[in-house]
PDB file of C-alpha atoms in Angstrom:
ATOM      1  CA  TYR A  26    -129.775  -0.106 -69.035  1.00 72.00           C
ATOM      2  CA  TYR A  27    -126.660   2.569 -68.039  1.00 76.00           C
ATOM      3  CA  GLN A  28    -124.696  -0.829 -67.830  1.00 80.00           C
ATOM      4  CA  ASN A  29    -125.584  -2.385 -71.536  1.00 79.00           C
ATOM      5  CA  LEU A  30    -125.580   1.886 -73.196  1.00 78.00           C
ATOM      6  CA  ALA A  31    -122.117   1.702 -71.601  1.00 78.00           C
ATOM      7  CA  GLU A  32    -121.182  -1.808 -72.955  1.00 82.00           C
ATOM      8  CA  THR A  33    -122.074  -0.773 -76.646  1.00 84.00           C
ATOM      9  CA  ASN A  34    -119.344   2.585 -75.612  1.00 86.00           C
ATOM     10  CA  VAL A  35    -122.133   5.524 -75.826  1.00 88.00           C
ATOM     11  CA  SER A  36    -120.884   8.018 -73.707  1.00 92.00           C
ATOM     12  CA  CYS A  37    -123.915   9.073 -71.846  1.00 90.00           C
ATOM     13  CA  GLY A  38    -124.303   5.656 -71.103  1.00 92.00           C
ATOM     14  CA  ILE A  39    -121.144   5.247 -69.588  1.00 94.00           C
ATOM     15  CA  PHE A  40    -121.338   8.562 -67.974  1.00 95.00           C
ATOM     16  CA  PHE A  41    -124.599   7.253 -66.427  1.00 93.00           C
ATOM     17  CA  VAL A  42    -122.750   4.513 -65.243  1.00 95.00           C
ATOM     18  CA  GLY A  43    -120.228   6.648 -63.095  1.00 94.00           C
ATOM     19  CA  ALA A  44    -122.970   8.246 -61.799  1.00 94.00           C
ATOM     20  CA  CYS A  45    -124.248   5.308 -60.482  1.00 94.00           C
ATOM     21  CA  TYR A  46    -120.863   4.437 -58.785  1.00 93.00           C
ATOM     22  CA  ASP A  47    -120.454   7.894 -57.354  1.00 91.00           C
ATOM     23  CA  LYS A  48    -123.389   7.918 -55.827  1.00 92.00           C
ATOM     24  CA  GLY A  49    -123.899   4.370 -55.049  1.00 94.00           C
ATOM     25  CA  ILE A  50    -126.954   3.813 -56.956  1.00 94.00           C
ATOM     26  CA  GLY A  51    -127.774  -0.124 -57.558  1.00 93.00           C
ATOM     27  CA  VAL A  52    -123.891  -0.910 -56.629  1.00 93.00           C
ATOM     28  CA  GLU A  53    -121.704   0.130 -53.778  1.00 94.00           C
ATOM     29  CA  ARG A  54    -119.857   3.153 -54.222  1.00 90.00           C
ATOM     30  CA  ASP A  55    -116.482   3.457 -55.709  1.00 88.00           C
ATOM     31  CA  GLU A  56    -115.516   6.848 -56.458  1.00 83.00           C
ATOM     32  CA  HIS A  57    -112.103   5.187 -58.610  1.00 82.00           C
ATOM     33  CA  LYS A  58    -114.433   3.451 -61.100  1.00 90.00           C
ATOM     34  CA  ALA A  59    -116.870   6.237 -61.143  1.00 91.00           C
ATOM     35  CA  PHE A  60    -113.892   8.355 -61.674  1.00 90.00           C
ATOM     36  CA  ILE A  61    -112.902   5.974 -64.809  1.00 91.00           C
ATOM     37  CA  TYR A  62    -116.083   6.293 -66.417  1.00 94.00           C
ATOM     38  CA  TYR A  63    -116.880   9.748 -66.241  1.00 94.00           C
ATOM     39  CA  GLN A  64    -112.810  10.249 -68.186  1.00 94.00           C
ATOM     40  CA  LYS A  65    -114.260   7.744 -70.547  1.00 95.00           C
ATOM     41  CA  SER A  66    -117.325   9.589 -71.663  1.00 96.00           C
ATOM     42  CA  ALA A  67    -115.278  12.120 -71.361  1.00 96.00           C
ATOM     43  CA  GLU A  68    -112.936  11.135 -74.201  1.00 95.00           C
ATOM     44  CA  MET A  69    -115.740  10.676 -76.197  1.00 95.00           C
ATOM     45  CA  GLY A  70    -116.324  14.265 -75.757  1.00 95.00           C
ATOM     46  CA  TYR A  71    -119.370  14.158 -73.259  1.00 96.00           C
ATOM     47  CA  ALA A  72    -119.912  17.471 -71.891  1.00 96.00           C
ATOM     48  CA  LYS A  73    -121.276  16.279 -68.362  1.00 94.00           C
ATOM     49  CA  GLY A  74    -118.237  13.501 -68.179  1.00 95.00           C
ATOM     50  CA  THR A  75    -115.981  16.325 -69.098  1.00 94.00           C
ATOM     51  CA  CYS A  76    -117.194  18.152 -66.523  1.00 93.00           C
ATOM     52  CA  ASN A  77    -117.521  15.424 -63.430  1.00 92.00           C
ATOM     53  CA  VAL A  78    -113.824  14.524 -64.399  1.00 92.00           C
ATOM     54  CA  GLY A  79    -113.503  18.396 -63.441  1.00 87.00           C
ATOM     55  CA  CYS A  80    -115.351  18.060 -60.447  1.00 87.00           C
ATOM     56  CA  CYS A  81    -113.286  14.431 -59.079  1.00 86.00           C
ATOM     57  CA  TYR A  82    -110.229  16.829 -59.218  1.00 82.00           C
ATOM     58  CA  ASP A  83    -111.849  19.232 -56.956  1.00 75.00           C
ATOM     59  CA  GLU A  84    -109.746  22.424 -56.659  1.00 56.00           C
ATOM     60  CA  GLY A  85    -106.863  23.630 -58.907  1.00 63.00           C
ATOM     61  CA  ILE A  86    -105.346  23.246 -62.562  1.00 64.00           C
ATOM     62  CA  GLY A  87    -106.547  19.557 -63.130  1.00 79.00           C
ATOM     63  CA  ALA A  88    -110.311  20.824 -62.100  1.00 86.00           C
ATOM     64  CA  PHE A  89    -110.150  24.013 -64.241  1.00 88.00           C
ATOM     65  CA  ILE A  90    -109.203  22.339 -67.241  1.00 86.00           C
ATOM     66  CA  TYR A  91    -111.807  20.174 -67.624  1.00 88.00           C
ATOM     67  CA  TYR A  92    -114.497  23.007 -66.025  1.00 91.00           C
ATOM     68  CA  GLN A  93    -112.763  25.071 -69.171  1.00 92.00           C
ATOM     69  CA  LYS A  94    -112.967  21.539 -71.753  1.00 91.00           C
ATOM     70  CA  SER A  95    -117.120  21.288 -70.513  1.00 94.00           C
ATOM     71  CA  ALA A  96    -117.973  25.216 -70.902  1.00 96.00           C
ATOM     72  CA  GLU A  97    -116.256  24.931 -74.381  1.00 95.00           C
ATOM     73  CA  MET A  98    -119.228  22.609 -75.120  1.00 95.00           C
ATOM     74  CA  GLY A  99    -121.429  24.677 -73.972  1.00 96.00           C
ATOM     75  CA  TYR A 100    -121.631  22.637 -70.690  1.00 96.00           C
ATOM     76  CA  ALA A 101    -124.167  25.508 -68.961  1.00 96.00           C
ATOM     77  CA  ASN A 102    -122.305  23.773 -65.391  1.00 95.00           C
ATOM     78  CA  GLY A 103    -119.063  23.614 -66.565  1.00 95.00           C
ATOM     79  CA  MET A 104    -119.188  27.345 -67.710  1.00 97.00           C
ATOM     80  CA  SER A 105    -120.409  28.341 -64.281  1.00 97.00           C
ATOM     81  CA  LEU A 106    -117.535  26.589 -62.921  1.00 94.00           C
ATOM     82  CA  VAL A 107    -115.058  28.145 -64.860  1.00 96.00           C
ATOM     83  CA  ALA A 108    -116.394  31.615 -64.212  1.00 98.00           C
ATOM     84  CA  GLU A 109    -116.537  30.118 -60.289  1.00 95.00           C
ATOM     85  CA  CYS A 110    -112.549  29.456 -60.746  1.00 93.00           C
ATOM     86  CA  TYR A 111    -111.937  32.909 -61.916  1.00 96.00           C
ATOM     87  CA  ARG A 112    -113.508  34.841 -59.969  1.00 97.00           C
ATOM     88  CA  ASN A 113    -111.822  33.229 -57.024  1.00 94.00           C
ATOM     89  CA  GLY A 114    -108.623  32.322 -58.458  1.00 90.00           C
ATOM     90  CA  ILE A 115    -108.969  28.446 -58.066  1.00 85.00           C
ATOM     91  CA  GLY A 116    -106.951  26.709 -60.746  1.00 81.00           C
ATOM     92  CA  ILE A 117    -106.019  30.034 -62.539  1.00 85.00           C
ATOM     93  CA  THR A 118    -104.883  33.996 -62.061  1.00 89.00           C
ATOM     94  CA  ARG A 119    -108.165  35.350 -60.739  1.00 94.00           C
ATOM     95  CA  ASP A 120    -110.042  37.441 -63.502  1.00 97.00           C
ATOM     96  CA  LEU A 121    -112.724  39.309 -63.165  1.00 98.00           C
ATOM     97  CA  HIS A 122    -113.575  40.189 -66.554  1.00 98.00           C
ATOM     98  CA  LYS A 123    -113.268  36.569 -67.283  1.00 97.00           C
ATOM     99  CA  ALA A 124    -115.262  35.949 -64.285  1.00 98.00           C
ATOM    100  CA  LYS A 125    -118.500  37.709 -65.919  1.00 98.00           C
ATOM    101  CA  TYR A 126    -117.859  36.825 -69.361  1.00 97.00           C
ATOM    102  CA  TRP A 127    -118.448  32.780 -68.195  1.00 97.00           C
ATOM    103  CA  TYR A 128    -121.584  33.819 -65.646  1.00 96.00           C
ATOM    104  CA  GLN A 129    -123.299  35.784 -68.789  1.00 95.00           C
ATOM    105  CA  ARG A 130    -122.779  32.795 -71.323  1.00 89.00           C
TER     106      ARG A 130
END
């Protein structure tokens, strides 16, 4: 089902194909393919895909950039991750005021 959506260029389908590769659901687990699908869904403006690209980068400036983008799209998990980055100084200068702002959104 998700593969069919992905083939018709539907962003959520592309994301979920990535999730299947990420978790090994119905396909052999392949983190590289998962990243490619997540990145494509992010490029299409899909907030969960954008956040997952950040998770693929795990820590550092790359992660923060994608967490920030997904947070600005209104994705709650992205907001929480931005707050964590500000709280702990991951990929950005530590700023407890900004952390509080993102926790409260």
